[in-house]
Amino acid sequence: TRRSDSLLRKNVNKLTLGEAKNLKQALRELQNDRGPGGFEAIAGFHGAPFLCPEKGETKYACCVHGMPVFPHWHRLFTVQFEQALKQHGSIVGIPYWDWTAPGRALPPFLTDDSHENPFSTYFITFAGQNITRSPLNALFSANTSGGNTILYDLTLDALEEEDYCHFETSLEFLHNRIHFFIGGTGTYSMSTLDYSAFDPVFIIVHSGMDRLWVLWQ
């Protein structure tokens, strides 16, 4: 992405009313786009419906986990969503969620469904299922040592690493905890590789992951 094409990524809790409305409208249009550049088509490159071929006729998920290029792959994936939203009229980048800040619930931007908020849910057409969220208390609870939350401490651990390999491992561990803490035990949720990218919270989380990589650098 050329610098001139870049959009500003803001804290999701600091979006103006106009920015929030704009992003929701762009996502709504993207979700209704059934073409190769639509929401479901892009999300499908992460897990199900398994679009990447291997030897023989078997196909696998395209995403990369447990490898040093985990941040790189997901940065490009997030940008792909961001550019698609821009094509549907967004004027700001994908906002990030600062999970180190005090809180007792997911940001209202992601959960308020009073106006058919496209960030609060999604029906996966090919699976015939709605995404689910079952946030666990661990998402906001303090660590056993007291004081900071689990996610705060895991974020700090990652940022304090001095070499890339250790940072990447710590970042991915943090990432895995966030996915599970949001999705709970649901199959069509952030907890499963197959369907996590269909929950709009996915791109908000990965915008935050990308931010941490920049901060570490």
GROMACS .gro file of C-alpha atoms in nm:
model
  217
    1THR     CA    1   0.000   0.000   0.000
    2ARG     CA    2   0.142   0.340  -0.094
    3ARG     CA    3   0.163   0.591   0.188
    4SER     CA    4  -0.080   0.817   0.001
    5ASP     CA    5  -0.334   0.533   0.006
    6SER     CA    6  -0.306   0.479   0.381
    7LEU     CA    7  -0.591   0.560   0.617
    8LEU     CA    8  -0.551   0.670   0.979
    9ARG     CA    9  -0.619   0.394   1.231
   10LYS     CA   10  -0.772   0.530   1.550
   11ASN     CA   11  -0.855   0.385   1.891
   12VAL     CA   12  -1.200   0.231   1.846
   13ASN     CA   13  -1.321   0.412   2.158
   14LYS     CA   14  -1.214   0.750   2.019
   15LEU     CA   15  -1.395   0.744   1.687
   16THR     CA   16  -1.618   1.043   1.625
   17LEU     CA   17  -1.988   0.977   1.566
   18GLY     CA   18  -1.934   1.055   1.199
   19GLU     CA   19  -1.639   0.817   1.169
   20ALA     CA   20  -1.827   0.538   1.345
   21LYS     CA   21  -2.128   0.585   1.119
   22ASN     CA   22  -1.905   0.591   0.811
   23LEU     CA   23  -1.725   0.269   0.904
   24LYS     CA   24  -2.049   0.087   0.980
   25GLN     CA   25  -2.195   0.190   0.648
   26ALA     CA   26  -1.882   0.078   0.463
   27LEU     CA   27  -1.881  -0.260   0.639
   28ARG     CA   28  -2.252  -0.305   0.575
   29GLU     CA   29  -2.194  -0.252   0.204
   30LEU     CA   30  -1.889  -0.480   0.207
   31GLN     CA   31  -2.086  -0.757   0.376
   32ASN     CA   32  -2.354  -0.724   0.108
   33ASP     CA   33  -2.092  -0.750  -0.167
   34ARG     CA   34  -2.101  -1.111  -0.290
   35GLY     CA   35  -1.822  -1.062  -0.541
   36PRO     CA   36  -1.457  -1.172  -0.513
   37GLY     CA   37  -1.376  -0.852  -0.322
   38GLY     CA   38  -1.662  -0.881  -0.074
   39PHE     CA   39  -1.644  -0.948   0.299
   40GLU     CA   40  -1.712  -1.320   0.288
   41ALA     CA   41  -1.470  -1.378   0.001
   42ILE     CA   42  -1.188  -1.199   0.183
   43ALA     CA   43  -1.261  -1.362   0.521
   44GLY     CA   44  -1.252  -1.701   0.351
   45PHE     CA   45  -0.881  -1.667   0.285
   46HIS     CA   46  -0.810  -1.713   0.656
   47GLY     CA   47  -0.976  -2.045   0.738
   48ALA     CA   48  -1.288  -2.205   0.593
   49PRO     CA   49  -1.378  -2.271   0.316
   50PHE     CA   50  -1.010  -2.369   0.271
   51LEU     CA   51  -0.901  -2.208  -0.053
   52CYS     CA   52  -0.526  -2.274  -0.065
   53PRO     CA   53  -0.419  -2.591  -0.249
   54GLU     CA   54  -0.144  -2.824  -0.135
   55LYS     CA   55  -0.002  -3.132  -0.307
   56GLY     CA   56  -0.276  -3.339  -0.459
   57GLU     CA   57  -0.631  -3.211  -0.445
   58THR     CA   58  -0.640  -3.132  -0.073
   59LYS     CA   59  -0.697  -2.768   0.018
   60TYR     CA   60  -0.608  -2.598   0.343
   61ALA     CA   61  -0.657  -2.270   0.524
   62CYS     CA   62  -0.440  -1.995   0.376
   63CYS     CA   63  -0.349  -1.826   0.706
   64VAL     CA   64  -0.010  -1.853   0.872
   65HIS     CA   65   0.025  -1.934   1.243
   66GLY     CA   66   0.312  -2.067   1.451
   67MET     CA   67   0.569  -1.921   1.212
   68PRO     CA   68   0.790  -1.608   1.217
   69VAL     CA   69   0.584  -1.450   0.937
   70PHE     CA   70   0.261  -1.458   1.142
   71PRO     CA   71   0.260  -1.075   1.182
   72HIS     CA   72   0.344  -1.019   0.815
   73TRP     CA   73   0.063  -1.239   0.681
   74HIS     CA   74  -0.196  -1.088   0.910
   75ARG     CA   75  -0.079  -0.733   0.835
   76LEU     CA   76  -0.145  -0.791   0.465
   77PHE     CA   77  -0.477  -0.960   0.544
   78THR     CA   78  -0.587  -0.664   0.756
   79VAL     CA   79  -0.483  -0.420   0.483
   80GLN     CA   80  -0.687  -0.621   0.233
   81PHE     CA   81  -0.996  -0.568   0.449
   82GLU     CA   82  -0.903  -0.203   0.496
   83GLN     CA   83  -0.872  -0.139   0.123
   84ALA     CA   84  -1.202  -0.316   0.060
   85LEU     CA   85  -1.373  -0.095   0.317
   86LYS     CA   86  -1.217   0.209   0.150
   87GLN     CA   87  -1.363   0.101  -0.183
   88HIS     CA   88  -1.701   0.100  -0.012
   89GLY     CA   89  -1.655   0.452   0.122
   90SER     CA   90  -1.466   0.434   0.451
   91ILE     CA   91  -1.269   0.749   0.533
   92VAL     CA   92  -1.070   0.609   0.828
   93GLY     CA   93  -0.861   0.297   0.870
   94ILE     CA   94  -0.961  -0.009   1.066
   95PRO     CA   95  -0.965   0.107   1.429
   96TYR     CA   96  -0.775  -0.082   1.696
   97TRP     CA   97  -0.893  -0.195   2.037
   98ASP     CA   98  -0.654  -0.117   2.324
   99TRP     CA   99  -0.715  -0.422   2.545
  100THR     CA  100  -0.465  -0.292   2.802
  101ALA     CA  101  -0.703  -0.011   2.902
  102PRO     CA  102  -0.941  -0.070   3.197
  103GLY     CA  103  -1.278  -0.209   3.095
  104ARG     CA  104  -1.548  -0.459   3.173
  105ALA     CA  105  -1.685  -0.527   2.825
  106LEU     CA  106  -1.598  -0.518   2.458
  107PRO     CA  107  -1.610  -0.167   2.308
  108PRO     CA  108  -1.968  -0.048   2.244
  109PHE     CA  109  -1.876   0.007   1.878
  110LEU     CA  110  -1.853  -0.372   1.847
  111THR     CA  111  -2.157  -0.469   2.051
  112ASP     CA  112  -2.426  -0.201   2.010
  113ASP     CA  113  -2.692  -0.356   1.788
  114SER     CA  114  -2.958  -0.085   1.824
  115HIS     CA  115  -2.914   0.022   1.460
  116GLU     CA  116  -2.832  -0.311   1.295
  117ASN     CA  117  -2.463  -0.267   1.366
  118PRO     CA  118  -2.265  -0.476   1.114
  119PHE     CA  119  -1.973  -0.495   1.360
  120SER     CA  120  -2.187  -0.678   1.617
  121THR     CA  121  -2.270  -0.990   1.415
  122TYR     CA  122  -2.245  -1.165   1.079
  123PHE     CA  123  -2.429  -1.452   0.911
  124ILE     CA  124  -2.182  -1.684   0.738
  125THR     CA  125  -2.363  -1.766   0.417
  126PHE     CA  126  -2.180  -2.083   0.313
  127ALA     CA  127  -2.198  -2.224   0.668
  128GLY     CA  128  -2.556  -2.115   0.732
  129GLN     CA  129  -2.462  -1.990   1.080
  130ASN     CA  130  -2.432  -1.664   1.270
  131ILE     CA  131  -2.103  -1.586   1.438
  132THR     CA  132  -2.113  -1.611   1.817
  133ARG     CA  133  -1.929  -1.436   2.099
  134SER     CA  134  -1.902  -1.556   2.458
  135PRO     CA  135  -1.650  -1.321   2.622
  136LEU     CA  136  -1.479  -1.483   2.919
  137ASN     CA  137  -1.410  -1.304   3.246
  138ALA     CA  138  -1.039  -1.351   3.177
  139LEU     CA  139  -1.069  -1.087   2.906
  140PHE     CA  140  -1.095  -0.819   3.172
  141SER     CA  141  -0.994  -0.983   3.502
  142ALA     CA  142  -0.674  -0.909   3.690
  143ASN     CA  143  -0.386  -1.150   3.680
  144THR     CA  144  -0.339  -1.386   3.974
  145SER     CA  145  -0.071  -1.154   4.110
  146GLY     CA  146  -0.327  -0.873   4.123
  147GLY     CA  147  -0.324  -0.533   3.961
  148ASN     CA  148  -0.286  -0.559   3.586
  149THR     CA  149  -0.512  -0.766   3.363
  150ILE     CA  150  -0.386  -1.082   3.198
  151LEU     CA  151  -0.387  -0.912   2.858
  152TYR     CA  152  -0.198  -0.611   2.995
  153ASP     CA  153   0.079  -0.834   3.128
  154LEU     CA  154   0.097  -1.042   2.810
  155THR     CA  155   0.118  -0.724   2.600
  156LEU     CA  156   0.397  -0.589   2.819
  157ASP     CA  157   0.583  -0.921   2.796
  158ALA     CA  158   0.575  -0.901   2.416
  159LEU     CA  159   0.687  -0.538   2.397
  160GLU     CA  160   0.978  -0.603   2.635
  161GLU     CA  161   1.129  -0.875   2.415
  162GLU     CA  162   1.456  -0.765   2.256
  163ASP     CA  163   1.473  -0.989   1.949
  164TYR     CA  164   1.212  -1.047   1.681
  165CYS     CA  165   1.167  -1.422   1.725
  166HIS     CA  166   1.085  -1.391   2.095
  167PHE     CA  167   0.860  -1.092   2.025
  168GLU     CA  168   0.669  -1.280   1.754
  169THR     CA  169   0.617  -1.581   1.979
  170SER     CA  170   0.489  -1.362   2.264
  171LEU     CA  171   0.268  -1.162   2.027
  172GLU     CA  172   0.107  -1.475   1.886
  173PHE     CA  173   0.049  -1.616   2.234
  174LEU     CA  174  -0.127  -1.291   2.329
  175HIS     CA  175  -0.325  -1.309   2.004
  176ASN     CA  176  -0.437  -1.665   2.079
  177ARG     CA  177  -0.558  -1.568   2.427
  178ILE     CA  178  -0.762  -1.276   2.290
  179HIS     CA  179  -0.927  -1.495   2.028
  180PHE     CA  180  -1.027  -1.755   2.288
  181PHE     CA  181  -1.131  -1.503   2.552
  182ILE     CA  182  -1.373  -1.343   2.302
  183GLY     CA  183  -1.506  -1.655   2.133
  184GLY     CA  184  -1.535  -1.889   2.428
  185THR     CA  185  -1.629  -2.241   2.323
  186GLY     CA  186  -1.834  -2.146   2.016
  187THR     CA  187  -1.758  -2.317   1.685
  188TYR     CA  188  -1.850  -2.016   1.471
  189SER     CA  189  -1.650  -1.772   1.677
  190MET     CA  190  -1.314  -1.605   1.729
  191SER     CA  191  -1.201  -1.923   1.906
  192THR     CA  192  -1.172  -2.131   1.589
  193LEU     CA  193  -0.928  -2.078   1.306
  194ASP     CA  194  -1.191  -2.187   1.054
  195TYR     CA  195  -1.444  -1.912   1.124
  196SER     CA  196  -1.274  -1.639   1.331
  197ALA     CA  197  -1.223  -1.401   1.037
  198PHE     CA  198  -1.599  -1.384   0.978
  199ASP     CA  199  -1.649  -1.205   1.311
  200PRO     CA  200  -1.593  -0.833   1.242
  201VAL     CA  201  -1.411  -0.804   1.576
  202PHE     CA  202  -1.130  -0.999   1.405
  203ILE     CA  203  -1.012  -0.700   1.202
  204ILE     CA  204  -1.029  -0.473   1.508
  205VAL     CA  205  -0.811  -0.715   1.705
  206HIS     CA  206  -0.561  -0.752   1.421
  207SER     CA  207  -0.540  -0.378   1.374
  208GLY     CA  208  -0.430  -0.377   1.739
  209MET     CA  209  -0.179  -0.656   1.677
  210ASP     CA  210  -0.031  -0.460   1.387
  211ARG     CA  211  -0.006  -0.155   1.612
  212LEU     CA  212   0.192  -0.352   1.872
  213TRP     CA  213   0.435  -0.466   1.604
  214VAL     CA  214   0.491  -0.104   1.503
  215LEU     CA  215   0.539   0.000   1.867
  216TRP     CA  216   0.790  -0.280   1.922
  217GLN     CA  217   0.987  -0.179   1.612
   0.00000   0.00000   0.00000
